[in-house]
Amino acid sequence: MKHPYAHYRSLFPVLASKIHLASCSQGAISKTVSESIEAYMNSLLTAGVNWNQAIKVVEQAKYRFAKLIGAEPNEIAVLCSVSDIFSAIASSLSFEKGKNIIVTTDMDFPTAGHVWLAQEKFGAKVRFIPSQQGVIPLEYYERYVTSDTLVTSISHVCYYNGFKQDLKAIADIVHRKGSLLFVDAYQSAGQVPIDVKKMDIDILAAGTRKYLLGIPGISFLYIKAELAEKWKPRVTGWFGQEDHSKFNVHQIIPAAGTRRFETGTPSFISAYAAAAAIRLLLEIGVENISSYLNLLAQFALDYGQEKGLHTVTPLSAHKRGGITAFYVKNAGQIESILKERNIIVSARNDVIRIAPHFYNTQDDIRQAIDELTTVLTANK
């Protein structure tokens, strides 16, 4: 298969010596991202203070993320991590009797369960939708989301096996039940097209170190403008105020829109990296990236099965993203062995995840699967 983005490979130095297939954990860092980090550091080294420029870059990163998901910039806030976003949203809710159920799934990343369960002391009741053979059947949302559900909290793409959910179909169901839809898009943003307006998503969270090709330290929160204006966050700080430059210690005046969920000074260096990385994704186009990754995922599934591997990723193309997960009993150990052989994959529990991005090739996947089967045979 011809690689349509071969000319971009030279932007990623790690590809010269390693096969990098771990975008579900940490995407490869490009020269453009590295240069943006250097620009931030050099501005401090030469100017001593770069506050105004750094604030502009944070806004630039917000604008580009908004464009990536079909939102308006005033509907985006910057926080430090997706875990922080979950806590910020959870602590803003009022769990009143008759509207205090939080519905999530047993396929969500542990942070979701941890944060929602922590709200039970404040009146929340958490209900987990069970998975069935590695997927959440759509009809389960009809069954588990009820009129007393306040928030339905789900992953767009499951971190464990790459299962992708139909967000618009789920939104239609939960909104009919009177619930808000909160989407964890950490494993989808940058590899799966997202349009928060067309999908009718109320709240969305994403970080930058995976398919957004950035580094840790920054995350993006989207909230519908009309919804954000109704909330007064209890987790707050000077950046969440209407005018933080007034330094008013005696009064809380929340900023307009989603920015009211911001707290303190953001990680500027992470914002520089995010702005550069998202610019590259916008240049290529997530629709194009998704189409290419669908081809790579299909090849990974077919070739893995040909080599005798057991996949836990849905076989149906419309139910999966770019992650292909193979069952491996001692996955952590195998991950380490492959890393020593210059193949970077990602283990979670009992699976090895192969998660390419647009810079990867079919041959990368073939070599990784060949080496994986060799290592598994040697370690039986």
mmCIF file of C-alpha atoms in Angstrom:
data_model
loop_
_atom_site.group_PDB
_atom_site.id
_atom_site.type_symbol
_atom_site.label_atom_id
_atom_site.label_comp_id
_atom_site.label_asym_id
_atom_site.label_seq_id
_atom_site.Cartn_x
_atom_site.Cartn_y
_atom_site.Cartn_z
ATOM 1 C CA MET A 1 0.000 0.000 0.000
ATOM 2 C CA LYS A 2 1.369 3.397 -1.013
ATOM 3 C CA HIS A 3 2.001 5.701 1.919
ATOM 4 C CA PRO A 4 0.218 9.016 1.182
ATOM 5 C CA TYR A 5 2.077 10.891 3.926
ATOM 6 C CA ALA A 6 5.591 9.542 3.370
ATOM 7 C CA HIS A 7 6.997 13.061 3.021
ATOM 8 C CA TYR A 8 5.998 13.775 6.640
ATOM 9 C CA ARG A 9 8.051 10.916 8.077
ATOM 10 C CA SER A 10 11.238 12.995 8.088
ATOM 11 C CA LEU A 11 9.573 15.341 10.595
ATOM 12 C CA PHE A 12 9.678 12.582 13.228
ATOM 13 C CA PRO A 13 13.292 11.760 14.207
ATOM 14 C CA VAL A 14 12.351 8.644 16.206
ATOM 15 C CA LEU A 15 11.261 6.908 12.991
ATOM 16 C CA ALA A 16 14.860 6.827 11.747
ATOM 17 C CA SER A 17 15.789 4.207 14.343
ATOM 18 C CA LYS A 18 12.540 2.809 15.778
ATOM 19 C CA ILE A 19 9.105 1.621 14.749
ATOM 20 C CA HIS A 20 6.766 3.842 16.763
ATOM 21 C CA LEU A 21 3.280 2.358 17.115
ATOM 22 C CA ALA A 22 2.191 3.738 20.483
ATOM 23 C CA SER A 23 0.108 6.797 19.633
ATOM 24 C CA CYS A 24 -2.509 5.553 22.130
ATOM 25 C CA SER A 25 0.069 6.257 24.855
ATOM 26 C CA GLN A 26 2.470 8.893 23.512
ATOM 27 C CA GLY A 27 2.501 10.077 19.937
ATOM 28 C CA ALA A 28 5.834 10.579 18.196
ATOM 29 C CA ILE A 29 7.241 14.075 18.613
ATOM 30 C CA SER A 30 7.843 16.039 15.432
ATOM 31 C CA LYS A 31 10.609 18.515 14.682
ATOM 32 C CA THR A 32 7.967 21.236 14.480
ATOM 33 C CA VAL A 33 6.865 20.481 18.042
ATOM 34 C CA SER A 34 10.481 20.328 19.206
ATOM 35 C CA GLU A 35 11.182 23.675 17.536
ATOM 36 C CA SER A 36 8.181 25.241 19.255
ATOM 37 C CA ILE A 37 9.469 24.036 22.632
ATOM 38 C CA GLU A 38 12.887 25.461 21.816
ATOM 39 C CA ALA A 39 11.259 28.765 20.830
ATOM 40 C CA TYR A 40 9.607 28.947 24.245
ATOM 41 C CA MET A 41 12.871 28.216 26.047
ATOM 42 C CA ASN A 42 14.881 30.630 23.888
ATOM 43 C CA SER A 43 12.399 33.434 24.550
ATOM 44 C CA LEU A 44 13.017 32.981 28.276
ATOM 45 C CA LEU A 45 16.766 32.754 27.813
ATOM 46 C CA THR A 46 16.968 35.908 25.743
ATOM 47 C CA ALA A 47 14.080 38.070 26.975
ATOM 48 C CA GLY A 48 13.831 36.882 30.570
ATOM 49 C CA VAL A 49 10.033 37.264 30.554
ATOM 50 C CA ASN A 50 7.721 36.022 27.788
ATOM 51 C CA TRP A 51 4.315 36.251 29.450
ATOM 52 C CA ASN A 52 2.438 38.158 26.747
ATOM 53 C CA GLN A 53 3.730 35.976 23.938
ATOM 54 C CA ALA A 54 3.003 32.799 25.896
ATOM 55 C CA ILE A 55 -0.592 33.902 26.560
ATOM 56 C CA LYS A 56 -1.034 34.455 22.814
ATOM 57 C CA VAL A 57 0.216 30.927 22.115
ATOM 58 C CA VAL A 58 -2.239 29.468 24.645
ATOM 59 C CA GLU A 59 -5.060 31.261 22.817
ATOM 60 C CA GLN A 60 -3.662 29.999 19.517
ATOM 61 C CA ALA A 61 -3.714 26.424 20.832
ATOM 62 C CA LYS A 62 -7.319 26.886 21.984
ATOM 63 C CA TYR A 63 -8.343 28.284 18.604
ATOM 64 C CA ARG A 64 -6.760 25.374 16.734
ATOM 65 C CA PHE A 65 -8.305 22.761 19.016
ATOM 66 C CA ALA A 66 -11.700 24.448 18.610
ATOM 67 C CA LYS A 67 -11.289 24.235 14.838
ATOM 68 C CA LEU A 68 -10.301 20.577 15.112
ATOM 69 C CA ILE A 69 -13.584 19.641 16.845
ATOM 70 C CA GLY A 70 -15.958 22.139 15.230
ATOM 71 C CA ALA A 71 -16.333 24.386 18.284
ATOM 72 C CA GLU A 72 -16.012 28.111 18.952
ATOM 73 C CA PRO A 73 -12.873 29.326 20.795
ATOM 74 C CA ASN A 74 -14.965 30.718 23.685
ATOM 75 C CA GLU A 75 -16.238 27.162 24.276
ATOM 76 C CA ILE A 76 -12.720 25.912 25.068
ATOM 77 C CA ALA A 77 -10.811 26.029 28.354
ATOM 78 C CA VAL A 78 -7.253 24.909 29.062
ATOM 79 C CA LEU A 79 -6.452 22.756 32.087
ATOM 80 C CA CYS A 80 -3.502 20.548 33.013
ATOM 81 C CA SER A 81 -4.929 17.069 32.452
ATOM 82 C CA VAL A 82 -8.111 15.228 31.548
ATOM 83 C CA SER A 83 -8.282 14.019 35.154
ATOM 84 C CA ASP A 84 -8.400 17.681 36.217
ATOM 85 C CA ILE A 85 -11.218 18.254 33.742
ATOM 86 C CA PHE A 86 -13.274 15.389 35.177
ATOM 87 C CA SER A 87 -12.840 16.769 38.690
ATOM 88 C CA ALA A 88 -13.669 20.311 37.592
ATOM 89 C CA ILE A 89 -16.915 19.176 35.972
ATOM 90 C CA ALA A 90 -17.889 16.788 38.773
ATOM 91 C CA SER A 91 -17.383 19.406 41.476
ATOM 92 C CA SER A 92 -19.602 21.863 39.568
ATOM 93 C CA LEU A 93 -22.616 19.587 39.640
ATOM 94 C CA SER A 94 -25.450 19.514 42.132
ATOM 95 C CA PHE A 95 -26.616 15.973 42.848
ATOM 96 C CA GLU A 96 -30.217 16.576 43.787
ATOM 97 C CA LYS A 97 -32.588 13.739 44.578
ATOM 98 C CA GLY A 98 -34.335 12.635 41.416
ATOM 99 C CA LYS A 99 -31.452 13.846 39.221
ATOM 100 C CA ASN A 100 -28.316 12.428 40.793
ATOM 101 C CA ILE A 101 -27.341 9.424 38.670
ATOM 102 C CA ILE A 102 -24.017 9.354 36.831
ATOM 103 C CA VAL A 103 -23.913 6.725 34.103
ATOM 104 C CA THR A 104 -20.523 5.581 32.842
ATOM 105 C CA THR A 105 -19.179 2.296 31.453
ATOM 106 C CA ASP A 106 -16.795 -0.418 32.539
ATOM 107 C CA MET A 107 -14.708 0.304 29.420
ATOM 108 C CA ASP A 108 -13.883 3.881 30.403
ATOM 109 C CA PHE A 109 -10.428 4.900 31.579
ATOM 110 C CA PRO A 110 -10.136 4.449 35.386
ATOM 111 C CA THR A 111 -10.070 8.211 36.013
ATOM 112 C CA ALA A 112 -13.739 8.401 35.030
ATOM 113 C CA GLY A 113 -14.784 5.816 37.598
ATOM 114 C CA HIS A 114 -12.522 7.260 40.275
ATOM 115 C CA VAL A 115 -13.823 10.816 39.913
ATOM 116 C CA TRP A 116 -17.489 9.868 39.703
ATOM 117 C CA LEU A 117 -17.304 7.455 42.642
ATOM 118 C CA ALA A 118 -15.676 10.235 44.690
ATOM 119 C CA GLN A 119 -18.894 12.242 44.253
ATOM 120 C CA GLU A 120 -21.044 9.670 46.054
ATOM 121 C CA LYS A 121 -20.349 11.392 49.374
ATOM 122 C CA PHE A 122 -22.033 14.473 47.855
ATOM 123 C CA GLY A 123 -25.170 12.620 46.793
ATOM 124 C CA ALA A 124 -24.221 11.133 43.431
ATOM 125 C CA LYS A 125 -25.022 7.544 42.538
ATOM 126 C CA VAL A 126 -22.832 5.892 39.919
ATOM 127 C CA ARG A 127 -24.197 3.343 37.484
ATOM 128 C CA PHE A 128 -21.791 1.347 35.269
ATOM 129 C CA ILE A 129 -22.947 0.054 31.894
ATOM 130 C CA PRO A 130 -21.335 -3.366 31.409
ATOM 131 C CA SER A 131 -19.476 -4.263 28.237
ATOM 132 C CA GLN A 132 -20.380 -7.271 26.157
ATOM 133 C CA GLN A 133 -17.576 -8.996 24.249
ATOM 134 C CA GLY A 134 -15.482 -5.834 24.112
ATOM 135 C CA VAL A 135 -18.226 -3.391 23.084
ATOM 136 C CA ILE A 136 -21.083 -1.435 24.634
ATOM 137 C CA PRO A 137 -24.275 -2.290 22.699
ATOM 138 C CA LEU A 138 -26.132 0.902 21.766
ATOM 139 C CA GLU A 139 -29.363 -0.447 23.238
ATOM 140 C CA TYR A 140 -27.713 -0.543 26.674
ATOM 141 C CA TYR A 141 -27.921 3.247 26.773
ATOM 142 C CA GLU A 142 -31.696 2.955 26.418
ATOM 143 C CA ARG A 143 -31.724 0.584 29.386
ATOM 144 C CA TYR A 144 -29.237 2.185 31.788
ATOM 145 C CA VAL A 145 -29.813 5.916 31.173
ATOM 146 C CA THR A 146 -33.046 6.952 32.887
ATOM 147 C CA SER A 147 -34.890 10.171 33.655
ATOM 148 C CA ASP A 148 -32.900 10.573 36.897
ATOM 149 C CA THR A 149 -29.545 10.514 35.044
ATOM 150 C CA LEU A 150 -27.686 13.793 35.358
ATOM 151 C CA VAL A 151 -24.612 12.981 33.235
ATOM 152 C CA THR A 152 -23.734 10.135 30.884
ATOM 153 C CA SER A 153 -19.939 9.929 30.841
ATOM 154 C CA ILE A 154 -18.343 7.833 28.082
ATOM 155 C CA SER A 155 -15.199 7.350 26.022
ATOM 156 C CA HIS A 156 -15.321 7.994 22.290
ATOM 157 C CA VAL A 157 -12.616 5.384 21.644
ATOM 158 C CA CYS A 158 -11.808 2.827 24.344
ATOM 159 C CA TYR A 159 -8.204 2.915 25.550
ATOM 160 C CA TYR A 160 -8.113 -0.871 26.026
ATOM 161 C CA ASN A 161 -9.208 -2.275 22.679
ATOM 162 C CA GLY A 162 -9.988 0.638 20.347
ATOM 163 C CA PHE A 163 -13.782 0.200 20.422
ATOM 164 C CA LYS A 164 -15.342 3.348 18.911
ATOM 165 C CA GLN A 165 -18.820 4.541 19.893
ATOM 166 C CA ASP A 166 -21.453 6.297 17.792
ATOM 167 C CA LEU A 167 -21.620 9.606 19.657
ATOM 168 C CA LYS A 168 -24.532 11.106 17.728
ATOM 169 C CA ALA A 169 -26.700 8.021 18.287
ATOM 170 C CA ILE A 170 -25.808 8.017 21.996
ATOM 171 C CA ALA A 171 -26.460 11.774 22.266
ATOM 172 C CA ASP A 172 -29.945 11.300 20.833
ATOM 173 C CA ILE A 173 -30.742 8.642 23.424
ATOM 174 C CA VAL A 174 -29.348 10.365 26.519
ATOM 175 C CA HIS A 175 -30.775 13.770 25.635
ATOM 176 C CA ARG A 176 -34.194 12.214 25.217
ATOM 177 C CA LYS A 177 -33.763 10.914 28.780
ATOM 178 C CA GLY A 178 -32.752 14.405 30.020
ATOM 179 C CA SER A 179 -29.070 13.603 30.573
ATOM 180 C CA LEU A 180 -25.980 15.574 29.577
ATOM 181 C CA LEU A 181 -23.374 13.792 27.429
ATOM 182 C CA PHE A 182 -19.736 14.037 28.607
ATOM 183 C CA VAL A 183 -17.230 12.560 26.158
ATOM 184 C CA ASP A 184 -13.642 11.557 26.936
ATOM 185 C CA ALA A 185 -11.959 12.051 23.554
ATOM 186 C CA TYR A 186 -8.372 11.444 24.670
ATOM 187 C CA GLN A 187 -8.067 8.371 22.407
ATOM 188 C CA SER A 188 -9.964 9.855 19.465
ATOM 189 C CA ALA A 189 -9.008 13.517 19.038
ATOM 190 C CA GLY A 190 -6.486 13.676 16.215
ATOM 191 C CA GLN A 191 -7.317 10.300 14.684
ATOM 192 C CA VAL A 192 -11.132 10.253 14.438
ATOM 193 C CA PRO A 193 -13.222 13.141 13.057
ATOM 194 C CA ILE A 194 -15.136 15.016 15.756
ATOM 195 C CA ASP A 195 -17.796 17.681 15.237
ATOM 196 C CA VAL A 196 -19.244 18.590 18.608
ATOM 197 C CA LYS A 197 -22.169 20.465 17.031
ATOM 198 C CA LYS A 198 -23.263 17.755 14.617
ATOM 199 C CA MET A 199 -22.709 15.064 17.259
ATOM 200 C CA ASP A 200 -24.580 17.197 19.831
ATOM 201 C CA ILE A 201 -21.956 16.728 22.556
ATOM 202 C CA ASP A 202 -22.442 18.755 25.737
ATOM 203 C CA ILE A 203 -18.981 18.334 27.275
ATOM 204 C CA LEU A 204 -15.767 16.970 25.787
ATOM 205 C CA ALA A 205 -12.272 16.496 27.181
ATOM 206 C CA ALA A 206 -9.008 15.709 25.394
ATOM 207 C CA GLY A 207 -5.304 15.751 26.180
ATOM 208 C CA THR A 208 -2.410 16.281 23.805
ATOM 209 C CA ARG A 209 0.166 13.541 24.369
ATOM 210 C CA LYS A 210 -1.527 10.819 22.320
ATOM 211 C CA TYR A 211 -2.964 11.338 18.821
ATOM 212 C CA LEU A 212 -2.709 15.130 19.160
ATOM 213 C CA LEU A 213 1.097 14.631 19.039
ATOM 214 C CA GLY A 214 1.975 16.962 21.897
ATOM 215 C CA ILE A 215 3.393 16.543 25.398
ATOM 216 C CA PRO A 216 1.816 16.200 28.868
ATOM 217 C CA GLY A 217 0.782 19.275 30.814
ATOM 218 C CA ILE A 218 -2.177 20.602 28.853
ATOM 219 C CA SER A 219 -5.720 19.424 28.159
ATOM 220 C CA PHE A 220 -8.711 20.985 26.448
ATOM 221 C CA LEU A 221 -12.251 21.214 27.789
ATOM 222 C CA TYR A 222 -15.213 21.923 25.528
ATOM 223 C CA ILE A 223 -18.606 22.876 26.968
ATOM 224 C CA LYS A 224 -21.581 24.140 24.993
ATOM 225 C CA ALA A 225 -21.653 27.914 25.443
ATOM 226 C CA GLU A 226 -25.210 27.980 26.774
ATOM 227 C CA LEU A 227 -24.394 25.233 29.275
ATOM 228 C CA ALA A 228 -21.135 26.762 30.542
ATOM 229 C CA GLU A 229 -22.876 30.021 31.364
ATOM 230 C CA LYS A 230 -25.160 28.183 33.815
ATOM 231 C CA TRP A 231 -22.324 26.822 35.930
ATOM 232 C CA LYS A 232 -20.168 28.425 38.599
ATOM 233 C CA PRO A 233 -17.163 26.116 39.066
ATOM 234 C CA ARG A 234 -16.039 25.362 42.607
ATOM 235 C CA VAL A 235 -12.594 24.456 41.273
ATOM 236 C CA THR A 236 -11.394 27.829 40.054
ATOM 237 C CA GLY A 237 -8.575 30.361 40.075
ATOM 238 C CA TRP A 238 -7.560 33.719 38.683
ATOM 239 C CA PHE A 239 -7.569 32.550 35.052
ATOM 240 C CA GLY A 240 -11.213 31.551 35.414
ATOM 241 C CA GLN A 241 -12.280 35.089 36.258
ATOM 242 C CA GLU A 242 -13.765 37.728 33.972
ATOM 243 C CA ASP A 243 -10.618 39.868 34.112
ATOM 244 C CA HIS A 244 -7.711 38.194 35.866
ATOM 245 C CA SER A 245 -5.520 41.270 35.405
ATOM 246 C CA LYS A 246 -7.608 43.172 37.992
ATOM 247 C CA PHE A 247 -6.255 40.976 40.828
ATOM 248 C CA ASN A 248 -9.530 41.273 42.741
ATOM 249 C CA VAL A 249 -9.143 39.051 45.807
ATOM 250 C CA HIS A 250 -12.563 39.949 47.271
ATOM 251 C CA GLN A 251 -14.871 38.906 44.442
ATOM 252 C CA ILE A 252 -15.576 35.967 42.149
ATOM 253 C CA ILE A 253 -16.741 37.060 38.704
ATOM 254 C CA PRO A 254 -16.633 34.002 36.418
ATOM 255 C CA ALA A 255 -15.357 34.528 32.905
ATOM 256 C CA ALA A 256 -17.733 34.187 29.992
ATOM 257 C CA GLY A 257 -18.066 30.787 28.391
ATOM 258 C CA THR A 258 -15.972 27.752 29.171
ATOM 259 C CA ARG A 259 -12.952 29.810 30.227
ATOM 260 C CA ARG A 260 -14.534 30.076 33.680
ATOM 261 C CA PHE A 261 -13.289 26.502 34.241
ATOM 262 C CA GLU A 262 -9.661 27.547 33.974
ATOM 263 C CA THR A 263 -7.658 27.813 37.178
ATOM 264 C CA GLY A 264 -4.048 29.033 37.300
ATOM 265 C CA THR A 265 -1.167 29.725 34.957
ATOM 266 C CA PRO A 266 -1.172 27.037 32.254
ATOM 267 C CA SER A 267 1.839 25.001 31.219
ATOM 268 C CA PHE A 268 3.139 27.394 28.583
ATOM 269 C CA ILE A 269 5.684 24.971 27.187
ATOM 270 C CA SER A 270 2.922 22.399 26.648
ATOM 271 C CA ALA A 271 0.774 25.018 24.926
ATOM 272 C CA TYR A 272 3.604 25.835 22.500
ATOM 273 C CA ALA A 273 3.869 22.122 21.692
ATOM 274 C CA ALA A 274 0.092 21.765 21.311
ATOM 275 C CA ALA A 275 -0.245 24.743 18.973
ATOM 276 C CA ALA A 276 2.449 23.345 16.668
ATOM 277 C CA ALA A 277 1.136 19.783 16.771
ATOM 278 C CA ILE A 278 -2.502 20.662 16.086
ATOM 279 C CA ARG A 279 -1.454 22.926 13.219
ATOM 280 C CA LEU A 280 0.117 19.874 11.569
ATOM 281 C CA LEU A 281 -3.057 17.801 12.088
ATOM 282 C CA LEU A 282 -5.202 20.563 10.598
ATOM 283 C CA GLU A 283 -2.859 20.768 7.631
ATOM 284 C CA ILE A 284 -3.323 17.082 6.835
ATOM 285 C CA GLY A 285 -6.953 16.871 7.954
ATOM 286 C CA VAL A 286 -8.372 14.430 10.490
ATOM 287 C CA GLU A 287 -10.772 13.000 7.866
ATOM 288 C CA ASN A 288 -7.746 12.032 5.764
ATOM 289 C CA ILE A 289 -5.874 10.663 8.785
ATOM 290 C CA SER A 290 -8.900 8.591 9.824
ATOM 291 C CA SER A 291 -9.297 7.060 6.347
ATOM 292 C CA TYR A 292 -5.633 6.074 6.277
ATOM 293 C CA LEU A 293 -5.678 4.647 9.807
ATOM 294 C CA ASN A 294 -8.740 2.555 8.939
ATOM 295 C CA LEU A 295 -6.652 0.873 6.237
ATOM 296 C CA LEU A 296 -3.747 0.303 8.629
ATOM 297 C CA ALA A 297 -6.059 -1.067 11.325
ATOM 298 C CA GLN A 298 -7.611 -3.494 8.877
ATOM 299 C CA PHE A 299 -4.168 -4.663 7.819
ATOM 300 C CA ALA A 300 -3.114 -5.091 11.460
ATOM 301 C CA LEU A 301 -6.208 -7.191 12.176
ATOM 302 C CA ASP A 302 -5.824 -9.337 9.061
ATOM 303 C CA TYR A 303 -2.088 -9.857 9.396
ATOM 304 C CA GLY A 304 -2.275 -10.445 13.146
ATOM 305 C CA GLN A 305 -4.907 -13.147 12.674
ATOM 306 C CA GLU A 306 -2.844 -14.673 9.868
ATOM 307 C CA LYS A 307 0.056 -14.929 12.322
ATOM 308 C CA GLY A 308 -2.145 -16.621 14.915
ATOM 309 C CA LEU A 309 -2.699 -13.655 17.247
ATOM 310 C CA HIS A 310 -5.986 -13.239 19.121
ATOM 311 C CA THR A 311 -7.491 -9.789 18.693
ATOM 312 C CA VAL A 312 -9.778 -8.137 21.234
ATOM 313 C CA THR A 313 -10.534 -5.206 18.919
ATOM 314 C CA PRO A 314 -13.955 -5.125 17.214
ATOM 315 C CA LEU A 315 -13.765 -6.598 13.710
ATOM 316 C CA SER A 316 -16.337 -4.169 12.295
ATOM 317 C CA ALA A 317 -14.627 -1.079 10.811
ATOM 318 C CA HIS A 318 -17.307 1.342 12.035
ATOM 319 C CA LYS A 319 -16.855 0.111 15.630
ATOM 320 C CA ARG A 320 -13.126 0.751 15.937
ATOM 321 C CA GLY A 321 -10.574 3.554 15.727
ATOM 322 C CA GLY A 322 -6.891 3.199 14.852
ATOM 323 C CA ILE A 323 -5.971 0.981 17.821
ATOM 324 C CA THR A 324 -5.587 -2.769 17.303
ATOM 325 C CA ALA A 325 -5.221 -4.773 20.515
ATOM 326 C CA PHE A 326 -3.943 -8.344 20.703
ATOM 327 C CA TYR A 327 -4.365 -10.569 23.744
ATOM 328 C CA VAL A 328 -0.976 -11.206 25.380
ATOM 329 C CA LYS A 329 -0.922 -12.774 28.829
ATOM 330 C CA ASN A 330 2.324 -11.112 29.967
ATOM 331 C CA ALA A 331 1.831 -7.906 27.978
ATOM 332 C CA GLY A 332 4.033 -5.643 30.092
ATOM 333 C CA GLN A 333 7.017 -7.959 29.789
ATOM 334 C CA ILE A 334 6.527 -8.352 26.037
ATOM 335 C CA GLU A 335 6.283 -4.568 25.608
ATOM 336 C CA SER A 336 9.690 -4.180 27.290
ATOM 337 C CA ILE A 337 11.291 -6.865 25.099
ATOM 338 C CA LEU A 338 9.949 -5.250 21.931
ATOM 339 C CA LYS A 339 11.214 -1.850 23.072
ATOM 340 C CA GLU A 340 14.718 -3.332 23.389
ATOM 341 C CA ARG A 341 14.303 -4.370 19.742
ATOM 342 C CA ASN A 342 13.374 -0.807 18.714
ATOM 343 C CA ILE A 343 9.661 -1.487 18.380
ATOM 344 C CA ILE A 344 7.489 0.810 20.482
ATOM 345 C CA VAL A 345 4.029 -0.536 21.286
ATOM 346 C CA SER A 346 1.862 -0.097 24.375
ATOM 347 C CA ALA A 347 0.676 -2.681 26.893
ATOM 348 C CA ARG A 348 -2.478 -2.409 28.994
ATOM 349 C CA ASN A 349 -3.400 -5.252 31.337
ATOM 350 C CA ASP A 350 -3.435 -8.316 29.081
ATOM 351 C CA VAL A 351 -3.163 -6.693 25.645
ATOM 352 C CA ILE A 352 -0.499 -5.251 23.374
ATOM 353 C CA ARG A 353 -1.886 -2.243 21.528
ATOM 354 C CA ILE A 354 -0.647 -1.341 18.050
ATOM 355 C CA ALA A 355 -1.622 2.271 17.491
ATOM 356 C CA PRO A 356 -0.230 3.860 14.320
ATOM 357 C CA HIS A 357 -0.582 7.450 13.157
ATOM 358 C CA PHE A 358 -0.384 9.043 9.727
ATOM 359 C CA TYR A 359 3.427 8.796 9.755
ATOM 360 C CA ASN A 360 3.361 4.991 10.004
ATOM 361 C CA THR A 361 3.384 2.469 7.163
ATOM 362 C CA GLN A 362 1.941 -0.958 6.536
ATOM 363 C CA ASP A 363 5.497 -2.287 6.683
ATOM 364 C CA ASP A 364 5.910 -0.842 10.211
ATOM 365 C CA ILE A 365 2.939 -2.915 11.332
ATOM 366 C CA ARG A 366 4.117 -6.031 9.530
ATOM 367 C CA GLN A 367 7.549 -5.845 11.194
ATOM 368 C CA ALA A 368 6.019 -5.210 14.629
ATOM 369 C CA ILE A 369 3.630 -8.170 14.349
ATOM 370 C CA ASP A 370 6.400 -10.437 13.028
ATOM 371 C CA GLU A 371 8.590 -9.520 15.991
ATOM 372 C CA LEU A 372 5.691 -9.860 18.424
ATOM 373 C CA THR A 373 4.943 -13.399 17.253
ATOM 374 C CA THR A 374 8.648 -14.285 17.413
ATOM 375 C CA VAL A 375 8.898 -13.032 20.998
ATOM 376 C CA LEU A 376 5.695 -14.797 22.029
ATOM 377 C CA THR A 377 6.935 -18.084 20.573
ATOM 378 C CA ALA A 378 10.259 -17.729 22.399
ATOM 379 C CA ASN A 379 8.524 -16.935 25.698
ATOM 380 C CA LYS A 380 5.970 -19.760 25.732
#
